[in-house]
Short mmCIF file of C-alpha atoms in Angstrom, two decimals:
data_model
loop_
_atom_site.label_atom_id
_atom_site.label_comp_id
_atom_site.label_asym_id
_atom_site.label_seq_id
_atom_site.Cartn_x
_atom_site.Cartn_y
_atom_site.Cartn_z
CA UNK A 119 8.27 -3.56 -33.04
CA UNK A 120 8.11 -5.07 -29.58
CA UNK A 121 10.38 -2.60 -27.93
CA UNK A 122 8.50 0.24 -29.72
CA UNK A 123 5.15 -1.07 -28.25
CA UNK A 124 6.72 -1.24 -24.75
CA UNK A 125 7.72 2.44 -25.11
CA UNK A 126 4.53 3.58 -26.70
CA UNK A 127 2.43 2.06 -23.83
CA UNK A 128 4.94 3.42 -21.29
CA UNK A 129 5.58 -0.18 -19.94
CA UNK A 130 9.24 0.74 -19.50
CA UNK A 131 8.14 2.33 -16.29
CA UNK A 132 7.65 -1.16 -14.72
CA UNK A 133 10.37 -2.52 -12.39
CA UNK A 134 8.29 -5.74 -11.76
CA UNK A 135 5.99 -6.09 -14.90
CA UNK A 136 4.16 -9.36 -15.33
CA UNK A 137 4.93 -10.73 -18.75
CA UNK A 138 3.37 -13.87 -20.11
CA UNK A 139 4.61 -15.72 -23.12
CA UNK A 140 1.43 -16.68 -24.95
CA UNK A 141 3.17 -19.42 -26.86
CA UNK A 142 3.90 -21.22 -23.68
CA UNK A 143 0.82 -20.24 -21.68
CA UNK A 144 -1.92 -22.95 -21.71
CA UNK A 145 -4.47 -20.63 -19.97
CA UNK A 146 -4.65 -23.06 -17.08
CA UNK A 147 -4.87 -20.18 -14.58
CA UNK A 148 -2.61 -21.78 -12.14
CA UNK A 149 -0.98 -18.40 -11.73
CA UNK A 150 -4.27 -16.71 -10.78
CA UNK A 151 -5.17 -19.53 -8.37
CA UNK A 152 -1.72 -19.29 -6.64
CA UNK A 153 -2.20 -15.54 -6.27
CA UNK A 154 -5.71 -16.11 -4.64
CA UNK A 155 -4.29 -18.72 -2.43
CA UNK A 156 -1.57 -16.39 -1.24
CA UNK A 157 -4.08 -13.58 -0.58
CA UNK A 158 -7.04 -15.14 1.34
CA UNK A 159 -8.92 -16.24 -1.81
CA UNK A 160 -8.64 -12.82 -3.46
CA UNK A 161 -6.37 -12.74 -6.51
CA UNK A 162 -4.54 -9.48 -7.03
CA UNK A 163 -4.53 -9.66 -10.90
CA UNK A 164 -6.42 -11.08 -13.83
CA UNK A 165 -4.75 -12.86 -16.71
CA UNK A 166 -5.47 -10.18 -19.27
CA UNK A 167 -3.70 -7.26 -20.56
CA UNK A 168 -1.91 -5.55 -23.51
CA UNK A 169 -0.69 -8.05 -26.09
CA UNK A 170 2.31 -7.32 -28.21
CA UNK A 171 3.29 -10.12 -30.64
CA UNK A 172 3.24 -13.28 -28.39
CA UNK A 173 3.82 -11.33 -25.19
CA UNK A 174 1.02 -10.31 -22.71
CA UNK A 175 1.77 -7.50 -20.29
CA UNK A 176 -0.77 -8.48 -17.71
CA UNK A 177 -2.80 -6.09 -15.54
CA UNK A 178 -0.81 -6.56 -12.48
CA UNK A 179 0.99 -3.83 -10.55
CA UNK A 180 4.35 -3.28 -12.21
CA UNK A 181 5.82 -1.51 -9.12
CA UNK A 182 6.67 1.37 -11.35
CA UNK A 183 9.87 3.38 -11.12
CA UNK A 184 7.85 6.53 -11.08
CA UNK A 185 4.51 5.45 -9.37
CA UNK A 186 1.76 8.14 -9.95
CA UNK A 187 -0.60 5.94 -7.97
CA UNK A 188 1.11 7.24 -4.77
CA UNK A 189 0.26 10.91 -5.58
CA UNK A 190 -2.69 12.14 -3.69
CA UNK A 191 -3.41 9.40 -1.22
CA UNK A 192 -4.91 11.21 1.64
CA UNK A 193 -3.73 8.77 4.29
CA UNK A 194 -0.37 7.67 2.85
CA UNK A 195 -1.79 4.08 2.67
CA UNK A 196 0.04 3.36 -0.66
CA UNK A 197 3.75 3.49 -0.31
CA UNK A 198 7.03 2.09 -1.59
CA UNK A 199 9.20 0.05 0.73
CA UNK A 200 12.67 1.71 0.65
CA UNK A 201 14.61 -1.49 0.94
CA UNK A 202 12.60 -3.71 -1.60
CA UNK A 203 10.99 -1.20 -3.90
CA UNK A 204 7.69 -2.97 -3.47
CA UNK A 205 4.69 -0.58 -3.54
CA UNK A 206 1.99 -1.88 -1.27
CA UNK A 207 -1.23 -0.66 0.22
CA UNK A 208 -1.78 -0.69 4.05
CA UNK A 209 -5.18 -2.14 4.57
CA UNK A 210 -5.46 -0.56 7.89
CA UNK A 211 -5.06 3.00 6.68
CA UNK A 212 -6.66 2.71 3.25
CA UNK A 213 -10.05 4.58 3.39
CA UNK A 214 -11.31 3.35 -0.06
CA UNK A 215 -11.19 6.83 -1.79
CA UNK A 216 -10.08 5.21 -5.12
CA UNK A 217 -7.40 7.97 -5.68
CA UNK A 218 -4.65 5.40 -6.35
CA UNK A 219 -6.93 3.20 -8.57
CA UNK A 220 -7.92 6.17 -10.67
CA UNK A 221 -4.40 7.40 -10.99
CA UNK A 222 -2.89 4.04 -12.10
CA UNK A 223 -2.40 4.45 -15.90
CA UNK A 224 -2.16 0.57 -16.25
CA UNK A 225 -5.45 -0.31 -14.41
CA UNK A 226 -3.61 -2.36 -12.01
CA UNK A 227 -5.26 -1.19 -8.73
CA UNK A 228 -8.85 -2.53 -8.07
CA UNK A 229 -11.36 -1.47 -5.52
CA UNK A 230 -12.83 -4.60 -3.84
CA UNK A 231 -15.45 -5.21 -1.09
CA UNK A 232 -13.98 -5.76 2.34
CA UNK A 233 -15.26 -8.90 4.07
CA UNK A 234 -15.64 -9.51 7.80
CA UNK A 235 -13.92 -12.56 9.44
CA UNK A 236 -16.90 -14.79 8.46
CA UNK A 237 -16.62 -13.87 4.79
CA UNK A 238 -19.56 -11.57 4.59
CA UNK A 239 -19.14 -8.12 3.03
CA UNK A 240 -18.88 -5.20 5.32
CA UNK A 241 -21.59 -2.55 4.34
CA UNK A 242 -21.84 1.20 4.88
CA UNK A 243 -24.75 1.69 7.34
CA UNK A 244 -25.99 4.80 5.55
CA UNK A 245 -26.12 3.41 2.10
CA UNK A 246 -26.21 -0.26 2.49
CA UNK A 247 -23.38 -0.49 -0.10
CA UNK A 248 -20.29 -2.62 0.41
CA UNK A 249 -17.33 -0.87 1.85
CA UNK A 250 -14.53 -0.84 -0.76
CA UNK A 251 -10.71 -0.92 -0.38
CA UNK A 252 -7.91 -0.67 -2.87
CA UNK A 253 -6.02 -3.83 -3.62
CA UNK A 254 -3.21 -4.66 -5.96
CA UNK A 255 -0.18 -7.05 -6.41
CA UNK A 256 2.35 -6.88 -3.61
CA UNK A 257 4.78 -9.37 -5.22
CA UNK A 258 3.90 -11.76 -2.29
CA UNK A 259 6.40 -9.77 -0.22
CA UNK A 260 5.34 -11.69 2.90
CA UNK A 261 5.97 -15.10 1.43
CA UNK A 262 9.22 -16.84 0.90
CA UNK A 263 10.11 -17.67 -2.67
CA UNK A 264 8.75 -14.63 -4.29
CA UNK A 265 5.56 -14.04 -6.45
CA UNK A 266 3.24 -17.04 -6.17
CA UNK A 267 2.04 -16.52 -9.78
CA UNK A 268 5.46 -16.95 -11.19
CA UNK A 269 6.32 -19.92 -9.02
CA UNK A 270 3.02 -21.65 -9.89
CA UNK A 271 3.37 -21.51 -13.67
CA UNK A 272 4.07 -25.08 -14.81
CA UNK A 273 5.18 -23.86 -18.38
CA UNK A 274 7.78 -21.22 -17.50
CA UNK A 275 5.38 -18.78 -19.35
CA UNK A 276 5.18 -16.04 -16.72
CA UNK A 277 7.88 -13.84 -15.36
CA UNK A 278 8.07 -10.67 -13.19
CA UNK A 279 10.69 -8.52 -14.90
CA UNK A 280 12.23 -5.12 -14.80
CA UNK A 281 11.37 -3.35 -18.03
CA UNK A 282 13.39 -0.28 -17.09
CA UNK A 283 16.35 -2.29 -18.24
CA UNK A 284 15.40 -3.74 -21.66
CA UNK A 285 18.22 -6.18 -21.69
CA UNK A 286 16.46 -8.33 -18.96
CA UNK A 287 13.45 -8.76 -21.17
CA UNK A 288 15.45 -9.52 -24.27
CA UNK A 289 17.48 -12.06 -22.50
CA UNK A 290 14.33 -13.75 -21.16
CA UNK A 291 12.90 -13.77 -24.79
CA UNK A 292 16.00 -15.41 -25.99
CA UNK A 293 15.90 -18.35 -23.45
#
């Protein structure tokens, strides 16, 4: 039933899916706080998502094998690193068009307000509305030790795992 759900919801496209064992998770949100601390106070995911049996597949970028979010970006701001496979968004070239966020079938890319160095939202002069930019999990690529969310979990309840190879997940379940 579990593997059928993974296939039905196309989760097997994820090379770095965030899976949370709800029997071990105490909902302490240490994972979310660690993500926020690693990204200037802005977490790149929320601890919610599809639940199959005791497993939550969180709404965090899965760094898909076939990433449709990259299609149509007018500036090429979202791209896959050829050596690591990590899909990231270049903040300097993202124009906030929402194409990637609207294309992600897993709702893992969010549009967030950009702040100035003092922490105040930057607003569009003509509309007075906050300037938005796409953000998503980058697997803490610029930090040693890998994803802060996984390192912060005190209960070994969270893993980033390649669902394109089902044996990795079944091995983790059997631990």
